[in-house]
């Protein structure tokens, strides 16, 4: 009788403990849901002659004071720097090639982002190489064209606005950069989504499936 | 705690994969049929634990639970952790497929070490205080050893050991305390409701009982 009492008491305590644990687990999983997990990401975009990078842990916590390395397509290191308090790091375009931006956070976390050469538009003032020449050629071509047009009595756009094609391109690029900034911000924020509930449940399902397969083979072995 | 792809040198990756394969083999050899479900459930617990984020300290850290797995499963923690990490790599992109071997070793080896160090205290026969203290120490110690192993892996790839190890251990100090407490609570809970799990010897007893026909 007394043993029974003792047992039921123990069971009640066990049940209480069980519910405590269950609620703790649920609380931890669901209330921390936006700030989960462990992975780093870096996101880089070009704005004029500057490249901005934003580094985050998955879940949105900014990566502070981590090393950012920039490589060209051959794997030569071009420059390095550290992320600030906001996880951001910006630098001038060092070279018009495919760039690889690598983030090295502490404890063996690493992420990279590739910027193809086509995305780097404002290179005229950076490399100072072949492009201004092209610009000049374009300008002279346009001049020739415009005189041609004028001689035929029409109005030409470059003539009336007094702008070379290169200048127009620069203005458009600047406008686009400004307009695209909020969209880029949205992309940066969208990138850091943590694991979804479906993925979590899927993973648990996989494990139970594996248990089933293991039991199946274990049973077959036993029968043989 | 998950080392990303492309950080470690190929030699470290291969060595880690080899040692993990050996550990998994030992674990699977010791795996009795009756234990398969409990290994699966603990593997699922490990899989989900990494989603519980600990918002303390300079970095972003999460629960690991390898101490609990070690105390209950011993060598069988190797296959359980391997499955959990593989799914984390595939579904959440934590760590990576190439670093799976090293990451499994870093988390499962401390689990086994803690099993040998502390599992004597985590039995049904142990006094309550001893029980709680051993479970706490097991959870704590496993995380500490894992941090050291992460530092060591990075050291083998060419980083200076002491600064890296300091950062990793410092980042995991809150996790160590939380894991210790959680392991103690889980072990106490299991002692109340399912004490057989804590007694490694329950398997022969079960299998020696006459088997009833199915259905």
Coordinates of C-alpha atoms in Angstrom, one line a residue:
Chain A
X1 CA 0.0 0.0 0.0
X2 CA 2.6 2.4 1.1
X3 CA 4.8 1.3 -1.8
X4 CA 1.9 2.0 -4.1
X5 CA 1.6 5.5 -2.6
X6 CA 5.3 6.0 -3.1
X7 CA 5.1 4.8 -6.7
X8 CA 2.1 7.0 -7.6
X9 CA 3.9 9.9 -6.0
X10 CA 7.0 9.2 -8.1
X11 CA 4.9 8.9 -11.2
X12 CA 3.2 12.2 -10.5
X13 CA 6.6 13.8 -10.0
X14 CA 7.8 12.3 -13.3
X15 CA 4.8 13.5 -15.1
X16 CA 5.2 17.0 -13.7
X17 CA 8.9 17.0 -14.7
X18 CA 7.9 15.7 -18.2
X19 CA 5.5 18.6 -18.7
X20 CA 8.1 21.1 -17.5
X21 CA 10.6 19.7 -20.0
X22 CA 8.1 19.7 -22.8
X23 CA 7.2 23.3 -22.2
X24 CA 10.8 24.3 -21.9
X25 CA 11.6 22.6 -25.2
X26 CA 8.6 24.2 -27.0
X27 CA 9.4 27.6 -25.6
X28 CA 13.0 27.4 -26.6
X29 CA 12.2 26.2 -30.1
X30 CA 9.3 28.5 -30.9
X31 CA 10.2 31.7 -29.1
X32 CA 13.7 31.8 -30.3
X33 CA 12.6 30.9 -33.8
X34 CA 13.8 34.0 -35.6
X35 CA 17.2 33.9 -33.9
X36 CA 18.3 30.4 -34.6
X37 CA 21.3 28.4 -35.5
X38 CA 24.7 28.6 -36.7
X39 CA 26.1 29.4 -40.1
X40 CA 27.7 32.5 -41.5
X41 CA 26.7 34.3 -44.7
X42 CA 28.2 37.2 -46.7
X43 CA 26.4 39.2 -49.3
X44 CA 28.2 41.7 -51.5
X45 CA 26.9 44.1 -54.1
X46 CA 28.4 46.8 -56.3
X47 CA 27.5 50.5 -56.0
X48 CA 29.4 52.7 -58.4
X49 CA 33.0 52.1 -57.8
X50 CA 32.5 50.7 -54.3
X51 CA 31.6 47.2 -53.2
X52 CA 29.6 46.8 -50.1
X53 CA 29.4 43.6 -48.1
X54 CA 27.1 42.5 -45.3
X55 CA 27.9 39.6 -43.0
X56 CA 25.5 37.7 -40.8
X57 CA 25.1 34.6 -38.8
X58 CA 22.0 32.7 -39.9
X59 CA 19.3 34.2 -37.7
X60 CA 20.4 37.7 -38.4
X61 CA 23.1 38.4 -35.8
X62 CA 25.8 40.6 -37.4
X63 CA 29.3 39.2 -37.6
X64 CA 31.5 41.8 -35.9
X65 CA 35.2 42.1 -36.4
X66 CA 35.5 39.2 -38.8
X67 CA 38.1 39.1 -41.5
X68 CA 37.0 39.7 -45.1
X69 CA 39.4 38.7 -47.9
X70 CA 39.0 39.7 -51.6
X71 CA 40.4 37.5 -54.3
X72 CA 40.6 37.9 -58.1
X73 CA 39.7 35.1 -60.5
X74 CA 43.2 33.6 -60.3
X75 CA 43.0 33.3 -56.5
X76 CA 45.4 36.2 -55.8
X77 CA 44.5 38.1 -52.7
X78 CA 43.8 41.7 -53.5
X79 CA 42.9 43.2 -50.2
X80 CA 41.5 42.4 -46.8
X81 CA 39.6 44.1 -44.0
X82 CA 37.4 43.7 -41.0
X83 CA 33.7 44.0 -40.6
X84 CA 32.4 46.8 -38.4
X85 CA 29.8 46.7 -35.6
X86 CA 27.0 46.3 -38.2
X87 CA 28.7 43.4 -39.9
X88 CA 29.4 45.7 -42.9
X89 CA 32.6 46.2 -44.8
X90 CA 33.0 48.4 -48.0
X91 CA 35.9 48.8 -50.3
X92 CA 36.8 50.4 -53.7
X93 CA 36.8 48.1 -56.7
X94 CA 40.4 47.0 -56.9
X95 CA 40.4 45.5 -60.3
X96 CA 37.8 44.7 -63.0
X97 CA 37.8 40.9 -62.9
X98 CA 35.6 38.3 -61.3
X99 CA 36.0 39.0 -57.6
X100 CA 35.5 36.5 -54.8
X101 CA 34.7 37.9 -51.4
X102 CA 35.5 35.5 -48.6
X103 CA 34.4 35.9 -45.0
X104 CA 36.3 34.2 -42.3
X105 CA 34.6 34.3 -38.9
X106 CA 35.9 32.8 -35.8
X107 CA 35.7 29.1 -35.0
X108 CA 36.0 27.8 -38.5
X109 CA 33.1 29.6 -40.1
X110 CA 33.5 30.7 -43.6
X111 CA 31.4 32.0 -46.4
X112 CA 32.0 33.4 -49.8
X113 CA 30.2 35.5 -52.5
X114 CA 31.3 35.9 -56.1
X115 CA 30.9 39.1 -58.1
X116 CA 31.2 38.6 -61.8
X117 CA 33.1 41.2 -63.8
X118 CA 30.0 42.3 -65.7
X119 CA 28.5 43.7 -62.4
X120 CA 31.4 46.0 -62.0
X121 CA 30.3 48.9 -64.2
X122 CA 32.1 52.0 -63.0
X123 CA 35.6 51.1 -63.9
X124 CA 36.6 54.1 -65.9
X125 CA 38.0 55.9 -62.8
X126 CA 39.4 52.7 -61.3
X127 CA 41.5 50.9 -63.8
X128 CA 42.2 53.9 -66.0
X129 CA 43.1 51.5 -68.8
X130 CA 41.3 50.7 -71.9
X131 CA 37.8 52.0 -71.2
X132 CA 38.3 55.8 -71.3
X133 CA 39.8 55.2 -74.8
X134 CA 36.6 53.4 -75.8
X135 CA 34.6 56.2 -74.3
X136 CA 36.6 58.7 -76.4
X137 CA 36.0 56.6 -79.5
X138 CA 32.3 56.4 -78.8
X139 CA 32.3 60.2 -78.2
X140 CA 34.0 60.9 -81.5
X141 CA 31.7 58.5 -83.3
X142 CA 28.8 60.2 -81.7
X143 CA 30.1 63.6 -82.7
X144 CA 30.5 62.4 -86.3
X145 CA 27.0 61.0 -86.2
X146 CA 25.6 64.2 -84.7
X147 CA 27.2 66.4 -87.4
X148 CA 25.8 64.0 -89.9
X149 CA 22.3 64.3 -88.4
X150 CA 22.6 68.1 -88.1
X151 CA 23.6 68.3 -91.7
X152 CA 20.4 66.5 -92.5
X153 CA 18.5 69.0 -90.4
X154 CA 17.3 66.8 -87.5
X155 CA 18.0 67.1 -83.7
X156 CA 20.2 64.6 -82.0
X157 CA 20.1 63.7 -78.3
X158 CA 23.8 63.9 -77.6
X159 CA 23.9 67.3 -79.2
X160 CA 21.0 68.8 -77.3
X161 CA 22.0 67.5 -73.9
X162 CA 25.7 67.9 -74.3
X163 CA 26.4 64.5 -72.8
X164 CA 28.6 61.7 -74.0
X165 CA 27.3 58.2 -73.8
X166 CA 29.6 57.4 -70.9
X167 CA 28.2 60.2 -68.9
X168 CA 24.7 59.1 -69.5
X169 CA 25.7 55.6 -68.5
X170 CA 27.1 56.9 -65.3
X171 CA 24.0 58.9 -64.4
X172 CA 21.8 55.9 -65.1
X173 CA 24.0 53.7 -63.0
X174 CA 23.9 56.1 -60.1
X175 CA 20.1 56.4 -60.3
X176 CA 19.7 52.6 -60.5
X177 CA 22.0 52.2 -57.5
X178 CA 19.8 54.6 -55.5
X179 CA 16.6 53.0 -56.6
X180 CA 17.9 49.5 -56.0
X181 CA 19.2 50.1 -52.5
X182 CA 16.0 49.2 -50.7
X183 CA 15.6 46.1 -52.9
X184 CA 19.2 45.1 -52.0
X185 CA 18.4 45.7 -48.4
X186 CA 15.4 43.4 -48.7
X187 CA 17.5 40.7 -50.3
X188 CA 20.1 41.0 -47.5
X189 CA 17.4 40.6 -44.9
X190 CA 15.7 37.8 -46.8
X191 CA 18.9 35.9 -47.0
X192 CA 19.2 35.1 -43.3
X193 CA 16.1 33.0 -42.8
X194 CA 16.8 30.3 -40.4
X195 CA 15.7 26.7 -40.9
X196 CA 12.0 26.4 -41.5
X197 CA 9.7 24.2 -39.5
X198 CA 9.2 22.0 -42.5
X199 CA 12.9 21.3 -42.7
X200 CA 13.0 20.5 -39.0
X201 CA 10.1 18.1 -39.2
X202 CA 11.5 16.6 -42.4
X203 CA 14.8 15.9 -40.6
X204 CA 13.1 14.2 -37.7
X205 CA 11.1 12.2 -40.2
X206 CA 14.3 11.0 -41.9
X207 CA 15.7 9.9 -38.6
X208 CA 12.5 7.9 -37.7
X209 CA 12.6 6.4 -41.2
X210 CA 16.2 5.3 -40.7
X211 CA 15.2 3.7 -37.4
X212 CA 12.5 1.9 -39.3
X213 CA 15.0 0.6 -41.9
X214 CA 17.4 -0.4 -39.2
X215 CA 14.7 -2.3 -37.3
X216 CA 13.6 -4.0 -40.5
X217 CA 17.1 -5.3 -41.2
X218 CA 17.6 -6.3 -37.6
X219 CA 14.3 -8.2 -37.6
X220 CA 15.2 -10.0 -40.8
X221 CA 18.6 -10.9 -39.4
X222 CA 16.9 -12.4 -36.4
X223 CA 14.6 -14.5 -38.4
X224 CA 17.4 -15.9 -40.5
Chain B
X1 CA 30.7 24.4 -33.5
X2 CA 30.1 23.3 -37.1
X3 CA 33.3 23.8 -39.2
X4 CA 32.4 25.2 -42.6
X5 CA 33.6 23.7 -45.9
X6 CA 36.8 25.0 -47.3
X7 CA 38.4 25.9 -44.0
X8 CA 40.3 22.7 -43.2
X9 CA 43.1 21.1 -45.2
X10 CA 42.4 17.9 -47.0
X11 CA 44.7 15.9 -44.7
X12 CA 42.6 16.9 -41.6
X13 CA 39.4 16.2 -43.5
X14 CA 40.5 12.7 -44.5
X15 CA 41.9 11.9 -41.0
X16 CA 38.7 13.1 -39.4
X17 CA 36.6 11.0 -41.8
X18 CA 38.7 7.9 -41.2
X19 CA 38.5 8.2 -37.4
X20 CA 34.7 8.9 -37.6
X21 CA 34.3 5.8 -39.8
X22 CA 36.1 3.7 -37.1
X23 CA 34.0 5.2 -34.3
X24 CA 30.8 4.6 -36.2
X25 CA 31.8 1.0 -36.9
X26 CA 32.5 0.4 -33.2
X27 CA 29.1 2.0 -32.3
X28 CA 27.2 -0.1 -34.8
X29 CA 28.8 -3.3 -33.7
X30 CA 27.7 -2.5 -30.1
X31 CA 24.2 -1.6 -31.2
X32 CA 21.7 -4.2 -30.1
X33 CA 18.3 -4.5 -31.8
X34 CA 16.4 -3.3 -28.8
X35 CA 18.4 -0.1 -28.6
X36 CA 17.8 1.1 -32.2
X37 CA 14.7 3.2 -31.3
X38 CA 16.4 5.0 -28.4
X39 CA 19.5 5.7 -30.6
X40 CA 17.1 7.2 -33.1
X41 CA 15.2 9.3 -30.6
X42 CA 18.5 10.7 -29.2
X43 CA 19.7 11.3 -32.7
X44 CA 16.6 13.4 -33.4
X45 CA 17.1 15.3 -30.1
X46 CA 20.7 16.1 -31.2
X47 CA 19.4 17.2 -34.7
X48 CA 16.9 19.6 -33.1
X49 CA 19.2 20.8 -30.3
X50 CA 21.3 22.8 -32.8
X51 CA 18.3 25.0 -33.5
X52 CA 18.2 26.2 -29.9
X53 CA 20.2 29.3 -30.1
X54 CA 22.0 30.6 -27.0
X55 CA 22.0 34.4 -27.3
X56 CA 24.9 35.0 -25.0
X57 CA 28.5 35.8 -25.7
X58 CA 30.4 37.2 -28.6
X59 CA 29.4 34.7 -31.2
X60 CA 26.4 32.7 -32.2
X61 CA 26.2 29.4 -30.4
X62 CA 23.7 26.7 -30.0
X63 CA 23.0 23.7 -27.9
X64 CA 24.8 20.5 -28.8
X65 CA 23.6 17.8 -26.3
X66 CA 26.5 15.5 -27.1
X67 CA 27.1 15.0 -23.4
X68 CA 23.6 13.5 -22.9
X69 CA 24.1 11.3 -26.0
X70 CA 27.4 10.1 -24.6
X71 CA 26.1 9.3 -21.1
X72 CA 23.2 7.2 -22.4
X73 CA 24.6 5.8 -25.6
X74 CA 28.4 5.5 -25.2
X75 CA 30.0 4.5 -28.5
X76 CA 26.6 4.4 -30.1
X77 CA 26.7 8.2 -30.0
X78 CA 28.9 8.1 -33.1
X79 CA 26.2 6.8 -35.5
X80 CA 23.6 9.0 -33.8
X81 CA 25.6 12.1 -34.2
X82 CA 26.7 11.3 -37.7
X83 CA 23.0 11.0 -38.8
X84 CA 22.1 14.2 -37.0
X85 CA 25.0 16.2 -38.5
X86 CA 24.4 14.8 -42.0
X87 CA 20.8 16.0 -41.9
X88 CA 21.8 19.4 -40.5
X89 CA 24.3 19.8 -43.3
X90 CA 21.8 18.8 -46.0
X91 CA 18.8 20.6 -44.7
X92 CA 20.2 23.6 -42.8
X93 CA 23.6 24.0 -44.5
X94 CA 25.3 23.9 -41.1
X95 CA 28.8 22.6 -41.6
X96 CA 29.1 20.7 -44.8
X97 CA 29.4 17.3 -46.4
X98 CA 33.2 17.4 -46.7
X99 CA 33.6 18.4 -43.1
X100 CA 31.1 15.8 -41.9
X101 CA 33.8 13.5 -40.7
X102 CA 35.7 16.1 -38.7
X103 CA 32.6 17.6 -37.2
X104 CA 31.2 14.2 -36.2
X105 CA 34.6 13.3 -34.6
X106 CA 34.7 16.7 -32.8
X107 CA 31.3 16.1 -31.2
X108 CA 31.1 12.3 -30.8
X109 CA 34.6 11.6 -29.4
X110 CA 34.0 13.9 -26.3
X111 CA 30.6 12.1 -25.9
X112 CA 32.4 8.7 -25.6
X113 CA 35.1 10.2 -23.3
X114 CA 32.3 11.5 -21.0
X115 CA 30.6 8.2 -21.1
X116 CA 33.7 6.5 -19.6
X117 CA 34.4 9.3 -17.2
X118 CA 30.9 10.0 -15.8
X119 CA 28.4 7.3 -16.7
X120 CA 29.2 5.3 -13.5
X121 CA 27.5 8.1 -11.6
X122 CA 24.5 8.2 -13.8
X123 CA 22.8 4.9 -12.8
X124 CA 19.6 4.1 -11.0
X125 CA 21.6 3.0 -8.0
X126 CA 23.6 6.2 -7.6
X127 CA 22.7 8.7 -4.8
X128 CA 20.7 11.7 -6.0
X129 CA 23.5 14.2 -5.5
X130 CA 26.1 12.1 -7.2
X131 CA 23.7 11.4 -10.0
X132 CA 23.0 15.1 -10.6
X133 CA 26.6 16.1 -10.3
X134 CA 27.8 13.4 -12.7
X135 CA 25.2 14.3 -15.3
X136 CA 26.0 18.0 -15.0
X137 CA 29.8 17.3 -15.4
X138 CA 29.1 15.0 -18.3
X139 CA 27.2 17.7 -20.2
X140 CA 29.7 20.4 -19.3
X141 CA 32.8 18.4 -20.1
X142 CA 31.6 17.1 -23.5
X143 CA 31.0 20.7 -24.7
X144 CA 34.4 21.8 -23.4
X145 CA 36.2 18.9 -25.1
X146 CA 34.4 19.6 -28.3
X147 CA 35.5 23.2 -28.2
X148 CA 39.1 22.1 -27.7
X149 CA 38.8 19.7 -30.6
X150 CA 37.5 22.4 -32.9
X151 CA 40.5 24.5 -31.8
X152 CA 42.8 21.6 -32.5
X153 CA 41.3 20.9 -35.9
X154 CA 41.9 24.6 -36.9
X155 CA 45.4 24.4 -35.4
X156 CA 46.2 21.4 -37.6
X157 CA 45.2 23.5 -40.6
X158 CA 47.7 26.2 -39.6
X159 CA 46.0 28.6 -37.2
X160 CA 47.6 29.4 -33.9
X161 CA 46.1 27.0 -31.3
X162 CA 45.8 29.2 -28.2
X163 CA 43.9 32.2 -29.6
X164 CA 41.4 30.0 -31.5
X165 CA 40.9 27.6 -28.6
X166 CA 40.4 30.6 -26.3
X167 CA 37.7 32.1 -28.6
X168 CA 35.9 28.8 -29.0
X169 CA 36.0 27.9 -25.3
X170 CA 34.9 31.4 -24.3
X171 CA 32.0 31.4 -26.8
X172 CA 30.8 28.1 -25.4
X173 CA 31.1 28.9 -21.7
X174 CA 27.4 29.7 -21.4
X175 CA 26.5 26.7 -23.5
X176 CA 28.6 24.5 -21.1
X177 CA 26.6 25.6 -18.1
X178 CA 23.2 25.3 -19.9
X179 CA 24.1 21.9 -21.3
X180 CA 25.3 20.7 -17.9
X181 CA 21.9 21.7 -16.4
X182 CA 19.9 20.4 -19.3
X183 CA 21.8 17.0 -19.2
X184 CA 21.1 16.8 -15.4
X185 CA 17.4 17.5 -15.9
X186 CA 17.1 15.1 -18.8
X187 CA 18.9 12.3 -16.9
X188 CA 16.7 12.9 -13.8
X189 CA 13.6 12.8 -15.9
X190 CA 14.8 9.5 -17.5
X191 CA 15.5 8.1 -14.0
X192 CA 12.0 8.8 -13.0
X193 CA 10.1 7.5 -16.1
X194 CA 12.5 5.2 -18.0
X195 CA 15.3 4.1 -15.8
X196 CA 16.2 1.2 -18.1
X197 CA 17.7 3.6 -20.5
X198 CA 20.4 4.6 -18.0
X199 CA 21.3 1.0 -17.2
X200 CA 23.5 -0.2 -20.0
X201 CA 22.8 -3.7 -18.8
X202 CA 19.1 -3.8 -19.5
X203 CA 19.5 -5.3 -22.9
X204 CA 20.6 -8.8 -22.0
X205 CA 17.9 -8.9 -19.3
X206 CA 15.3 -8.0 -22.0
X207 CA 16.6 -10.4 -24.6
X208 CA 16.8 -13.2 -22.1
X209 CA 13.1 -13.0 -21.4
X210 CA 11.0 -15.5 -23.3
X211 CA 9.8 -14.0 -26.5
X212 CA 6.1 -14.0 -27.0
X213 CA 4.9 -14.6 -30.5
X214 CA 4.1 -11.4 -32.4
X215 CA 0.4 -10.4 -32.2

